[in-house]
Short mmCIF file of N, CA and C in Angstrom, two decimals:
data_model
loop_
_atom_site.label_atom_id
_atom_site.label_comp_id
_atom_site.label_asym_id
_atom_site.label_seq_id
_atom_site.Cartn_x
_atom_site.Cartn_y
_atom_site.Cartn_z
N LEU B 1 0.78 -1.40 0.15
CA LEU B 1 0.03 0.19 -0.10
C LEU B 1 0.75 1.38 0.03
N LYS B 2 0.44 2.45 -0.55
CA LYS B 2 1.25 3.58 -0.56
C LYS B 2 0.63 4.18 0.78
N ALA B 3 1.27 4.97 1.21
CA ALA B 3 1.21 5.37 2.59
C ALA B 3 0.57 7.50 2.15
N VAL B 4 -0.63 7.51 2.69
CA VAL B 4 -1.47 8.11 2.50
C VAL B 4 -1.04 9.58 2.87
N LYS B 5 -0.90 10.94 2.15
CA LYS B 5 -0.53 11.96 2.70
C LYS B 5 -1.31 13.33 2.68
N PHE B 6 -0.97 13.62 3.38
CA PHE B 6 -1.98 15.26 3.75
C PHE B 6 -1.01 16.49 3.36
N ALA B 7 -1.41 17.57 2.62
CA ALA B 7 -1.03 18.91 2.50
C ALA B 7 -2.04 19.99 2.39
N ASN B 8 -1.96 21.28 2.39
CA ASN B 8 -2.44 22.31 2.51
C ASN B 8 -1.92 23.57 2.27
N ALA B 9 -2.61 24.25 1.79
CA ALA B 9 -1.86 25.79 1.30
C ALA B 9 -2.96 26.99 1.33
N THR B 10 -2.77 28.29 1.30
CA THR B 10 -3.69 29.11 1.22
C THR B 10 -3.27 30.17 0.16
N ARG B 11 -3.96 31.15 -0.24
CA ARG B 11 -3.61 32.09 -1.17
C ARG B 11 -4.69 33.17 -1.43
N SER B 12 -4.43 34.40 -1.34
CA SER B 12 -5.26 35.31 -1.47
C SER B 12 -4.93 36.51 -2.28
N THR B 13 -3.94 36.07 -3.36
CA THR B 13 -3.94 37.25 -4.38
C THR B 13 -3.74 36.36 -5.53
N ILE B 14 -4.02 36.72 -6.84
CA ILE B 14 -3.74 36.23 -8.10
C ILE B 14 -2.53 35.50 -8.23
N GLY B 15 -2.96 34.15 -9.02
CA GLY B 15 -1.37 33.52 -9.25
C GLY B 15 -1.52 32.26 -8.77
N ALA B 16 -0.75 31.47 -8.31
CA ALA B 16 -0.22 30.18 -8.55
C ALA B 16 0.24 29.70 -6.67
N THR B 17 0.36 28.93 -6.13
CA THR B 17 0.87 28.36 -4.87
C THR B 17 0.98 27.02 -5.11
N SER B 18 2.38 26.71 -4.51
CA SER B 18 2.38 25.28 -4.47
C SER B 18 1.73 24.40 -3.00
N ILE B 19 0.92 23.03 -3.65
CA ILE B 19 0.78 22.58 -2.27
C ILE B 19 1.96 21.59 -1.76
N VAL B 20 2.29 20.79 -3.01
CA VAL B 20 2.98 19.42 -2.66
C VAL B 20 4.29 19.68 -3.65
N SER B 21 5.69 19.46 -2.78
CA SER B 21 6.74 20.06 -3.56
C SER B 21 6.82 18.68 -4.75
N ALA B 22 7.29 18.64 -5.60
CA ALA B 22 7.94 17.69 -6.22
C ALA B 22 8.70 16.25 -6.06
N VAL B 23 8.27 14.85 -5.82
CA VAL B 23 8.97 14.51 -5.79
C VAL B 23 9.56 13.55 -7.10
N SER B 24 11.04 13.06 -6.76
CA SER B 24 11.81 12.62 -7.90
C SER B 24 11.68 11.59 -8.32
N GLY B 25 11.12 11.15 -9.43
CA GLY B 25 10.63 9.88 -10.51
C GLY B 25 9.12 9.42 -9.57
N ALA B 26 8.30 10.25 -9.09
CA ALA B 26 7.13 10.20 -8.91
C ALA B 26 6.24 10.85 -9.27
N LYS B 27 4.83 10.86 -9.38
CA LYS B 27 3.88 11.45 -9.72
C LYS B 27 2.59 11.56 -8.47
N ILE B 28 2.24 12.74 -8.18
CA ILE B 28 1.07 13.08 -6.92
C ILE B 28 0.17 12.86 -7.34
N ARG B 29 -0.82 11.93 -6.77
CA ARG B 29 -1.84 11.37 -7.19
C ARG B 29 -3.12 11.73 -6.22
N VAL B 30 -4.18 12.91 -6.33
CA VAL B 30 -4.91 13.36 -5.47
C VAL B 30 -6.14 12.46 -5.36
N LEU B 31 -6.41 11.88 -4.53
CA LEU B 31 -7.54 11.38 -3.91
C LEU B 31 -8.42 12.25 -3.27
N HIS B 32 -8.19 13.12 -2.55
CA HIS B 32 -9.50 13.99 -2.70
C HIS B 32 -9.00 15.80 -2.07
N TYR B 33 -9.61 16.44 -2.26
CA TYR B 33 -9.40 17.70 -2.15
C TYR B 33 -11.03 18.24 -1.55
N GLU B 34 -10.43 19.73 -0.51
CA GLU B 34 -11.61 20.41 -0.10
C GLU B 34 -10.83 21.73 -0.40
N ILE B 35 -11.69 22.71 -0.96
CA ILE B 35 -11.28 23.96 -1.23
C ILE B 35 -12.29 24.85 -0.65
N THR B 36 -11.70 26.01 0.06
CA THR B 36 -12.60 26.59 0.73
C THR B 36 -12.62 28.23 0.50
N VAL B 37 -13.23 29.03 0.12
CA VAL B 37 -13.42 30.45 -0.77
C VAL B 37 -14.20 31.29 0.37
N ALA B 38 -14.09 32.41 -0.01
CA ALA B 38 -14.53 33.44 1.41
C ALA B 38 -15.67 34.53 0.09
N ALA B 39 -15.10 34.25 -1.47
CA ALA B 39 -16.25 34.77 -2.56
C ALA B 39 -16.07 34.26 -3.53
N ALA B 40 -16.49 34.46 -4.68
CA ALA B 40 -16.22 34.09 -6.06
C ALA B 40 -14.91 33.98 -6.73
N VAL B 41 -14.65 32.67 -7.25
CA VAL B 41 -13.04 32.85 -7.58
C VAL B 41 -12.83 31.60 -8.49
N ASN B 42 -12.18 31.43 -9.26
CA ASN B 42 -12.28 30.19 -10.33
C ASN B 42 -10.60 29.57 -9.48
N VAL B 43 -10.91 27.93 -9.56
CA VAL B 43 -9.55 27.40 -8.68
C VAL B 43 -9.11 26.67 -9.66
N GLN B 44 -7.72 26.70 -10.13
CA GLN B 44 -7.56 25.28 -10.89
C GLN B 44 -5.93 24.77 -10.81
N PHE B 45 -6.12 23.15 -10.50
CA PHE B 45 -4.73 22.79 -9.62
C PHE B 45 -4.03 22.35 -11.12
N LYS B 46 -2.93 22.70 -10.77
CA LYS B 46 -1.85 22.31 -11.80
C LYS B 46 -0.54 21.57 -11.05
N SER B 47 -0.08 21.23 -12.27
CA SER B 47 1.11 20.43 -12.75
C SER B 47 2.20 21.18 -13.65
N ALA B 48 3.29 21.99 -12.71
CA ALA B 48 4.02 22.80 -13.80
C ALA B 48 3.18 23.93 -13.98
N SER B 49 2.97 24.11 -15.56
CA SER B 49 2.47 24.91 -16.23
C SER B 49 0.98 24.36 -16.63
N ASP B 50 0.54 22.98 -16.70
CA ASP B 50 -0.46 22.07 -17.12
C ASP B 50 -1.52 22.06 -16.30
N ASN B 51 -2.93 22.41 -16.53
CA ASN B 51 -3.91 22.50 -15.73
C ASN B 51 -4.11 20.76 -15.94
N LEU B 52 -4.82 20.54 -14.10
CA LEU B 52 -5.21 19.12 -14.21
C LEU B 52 -6.61 19.23 -13.71
N GLY B 53 -7.55 18.50 -14.21
CA GLY B 53 -8.74 18.87 -14.31
C GLY B 53 -9.30 20.09 -14.68
N SER B 54 -10.54 20.13 -14.15
CA SER B 54 -11.44 21.05 -14.64
C SER B 54 -11.14 22.34 -13.64
N ASN B 55 -11.71 23.61 -14.29
CA ASN B 55 -11.09 24.95 -13.58
C ASN B 55 -12.34 24.48 -12.78
N LYS B 56 -12.35 25.22 -11.42
CA LYS B 56 -13.71 24.83 -10.40
C LYS B 56 -13.80 26.51 -10.30
N ALA B 57 -15.46 26.95 -10.93
CA ALA B 57 -15.74 28.21 -10.40
C ALA B 57 -16.61 28.47 -9.23
N LEU B 58 -16.14 29.28 -8.66
CA LEU B 58 -16.93 28.79 -7.30
C LEU B 58 -17.36 30.04 -6.45
N THR B 59 -18.21 29.92 -5.91
CA THR B 59 -18.95 30.80 -4.91
C THR B 59 -18.00 30.93 -3.69
N ALA B 60 -18.81 31.19 -2.86
CA ALA B 60 -18.32 31.28 -1.14
C ALA B 60 -18.88 30.31 -0.57
N GLY B 61 -17.93 29.60 0.14
CA GLY B 61 -18.24 27.97 0.68
C GLY B 61 -16.85 27.14 0.57
N VAL B 62 -17.95 26.02 0.54
CA VAL B 62 -16.64 24.54 0.52
C VAL B 62 -17.06 23.69 -0.65
N CYS B 63 -16.40 23.37 -1.48
CA CYS B 63 -16.12 22.19 -2.44
C CYS B 63 -15.27 21.25 -2.02
N GLN B 64 -15.57 20.32 -2.19
CA GLN B 64 -15.28 19.16 -1.84
C GLN B 64 -15.44 17.65 -2.61
N THR B 65 -14.39 16.78 -2.94
CA THR B 65 -14.76 15.45 -3.85
C THR B 65 -13.67 14.56 -3.43
N TYR B 66 -13.82 13.51 -3.55
CA TYR B 66 -13.11 11.79 -3.56
C TYR B 66 -13.43 10.90 -4.57
N CYS B 67 -12.30 10.53 -4.73
CA CYS B 67 -12.25 9.41 -5.61
C CYS B 67 -11.22 8.09 -5.05
N PRO B 68 -11.07 7.16 -4.36
CA PRO B 68 -9.92 6.47 -3.94
C PRO B 68 -9.00 5.94 -4.75
N HIS B 69 -9.48 5.67 -5.93
CA HIS B 69 -8.22 5.47 -7.37
C HIS B 69 -7.54 6.79 -7.88
N GLY B 70 -8.38 7.61 -7.59
CA GLY B 70 -7.55 9.21 -7.70
C GLY B 70 -8.40 9.94 -8.62
N LEU B 71 -8.39 11.40 -8.32
CA LEU B 71 -9.25 12.20 -9.68
C LEU B 71 -8.06 12.85 -10.43
N PHE B 72 -6.41 13.01 -10.19
CA PHE B 72 -6.01 13.54 -11.38
C PHE B 72 -4.63 13.52 -10.38
N GLU B 73 -3.82 13.41 -11.65
CA GLU B 73 -2.10 13.38 -10.86
C GLU B 73 -1.47 14.30 -11.74
N THR B 74 -0.11 14.68 -10.66
CA THR B 74 0.60 15.31 -11.62
C THR B 74 1.55 14.61 -12.87
N ALA B 75 2.39 15.16 -13.48
CA ALA B 75 3.35 14.52 -14.34
C ALA B 75 4.62 13.84 -13.62
N VAL B 76 5.56 13.01 -13.94
CA VAL B 76 6.60 12.20 -12.79
C VAL B 76 7.40 14.12 -13.01
N GLY B 77 8.04 13.63 -11.24
CA GLY B 77 9.00 14.77 -10.73
C GLY B 77 8.48 16.04 -10.73
N GLU B 78 6.88 16.28 -10.94
CA GLU B 78 6.23 17.96 -10.92
C GLU B 78 5.59 18.15 -9.55
N ALA B 79 5.91 19.42 -9.29
CA ALA B 79 4.89 19.33 -7.90
C ALA B 79 3.33 19.91 -8.12
N LEU B 80 2.64 19.76 -7.36
CA LEU B 80 1.19 19.97 -7.39
C LEU B 80 1.02 21.52 -6.55
N SER B 81 0.08 22.11 -7.52
CA SER B 81 -0.05 23.60 -6.94
C SER B 81 -1.30 23.84 -7.62
N PHE B 82 -1.97 25.26 -6.97
CA PHE B 82 -3.28 25.56 -7.28
C PHE B 82 -3.31 26.95 -7.71
N ALA B 83 -4.09 27.57 -8.71
CA ALA B 83 -3.85 28.70 -9.05
C ALA B 83 -5.26 29.35 -8.74
N ILE B 84 -5.23 30.94 -8.73
CA ILE B 84 -6.80 31.39 -8.60
C ILE B 84 -6.69 32.86 -9.18
N ASP B 85 -8.40 33.33 -9.80
CA ASP B 85 -8.18 34.35 -10.37
C ASP B 85 -8.40 35.80 -9.89
N GLY B 86 -8.34 35.81 -8.93
CA GLY B 86 -9.14 36.90 -8.23
C GLY B 86 -8.58 37.04 -6.53
N ALA B 87 -8.61 38.08 -5.92
CA ALA B 87 -7.78 38.49 -5.06
C ALA B 87 -9.05 38.10 -3.88
N VAL B 88 -8.96 36.94 -3.61
CA VAL B 88 -10.24 36.02 -2.90
C VAL B 88 -9.26 35.28 -1.61
N ALA B 89 -9.83 35.07 -0.87
CA ALA B 89 -9.26 34.16 0.66
C ALA B 89 -9.24 32.61 0.02
N THR B 90 -8.57 31.50 -0.21
CA THR B 90 -8.63 30.64 -0.53
C THR B 90 -7.77 29.57 0.35
N TYR B 91 -8.44 28.62 0.77
CA TYR B 91 -7.47 27.81 1.63
C TYR B 91 -7.91 26.06 0.35
N VAL B 92 -6.82 25.63 0.31
CA VAL B 92 -7.16 23.87 -0.41
C VAL B 92 -6.08 23.18 0.39
N GLN B 93 -6.81 21.98 0.42
CA GLN B 93 -6.33 21.07 1.14
C GLN B 93 -6.37 19.47 0.59
N VAL B 94 -5.22 18.80 0.71
CA VAL B 94 -5.56 17.71 -0.35
C VAL B 94 -5.09 16.11 0.39
N VAL B 95 -5.40 15.63 0.16
CA VAL B 95 -5.08 13.64 0.60
C VAL B 95 -4.31 13.28 -0.67
N TYR B 96 -2.99 12.56 -1.19
CA TYR B 96 -2.64 12.67 -1.89
C TYR B 96 -1.51 11.15 -1.77
N ILE B 97 -1.39 10.57 -2.86
CA ILE B 97 -0.32 9.79 -2.64
C ILE B 97 0.93 9.99 -3.45
N GLU B 98 1.99 8.89 -3.32
CA GLU B 98 2.75 9.45 -4.55
C GLU B 98 2.85 8.12 -5.46
N VAL B 99 2.99 8.06 -6.66
CA VAL B 99 3.10 7.09 -7.17
C VAL B 99 4.16 6.62 -8.43
N ALA B 100 4.66 5.41 -8.83
CA ALA B 100 6.18 5.79 -10.07
C ALA B 100 5.11 6.15 -11.59
#
């Protein structure tokens, strides 16, 4: 079994923030995420500059989802980050595993 890991990050200005650092030789597979936003904002998960999954157009509140097989994953050796397109307090938490 792969070790399940947890990470979180916050951002309140336009741009991207790293959630999980790159792991040499491994992908970061997200099993669960929770996003909390203070107002309307778009949130996009990223592997380097590539978008992962769909853009999340959120209003104030919480968005979360889970899949035991994985929702999306980074490319090998790339960090997981998220970007927002507005100056909105945003909190992201992920549950993930590292896979070859």
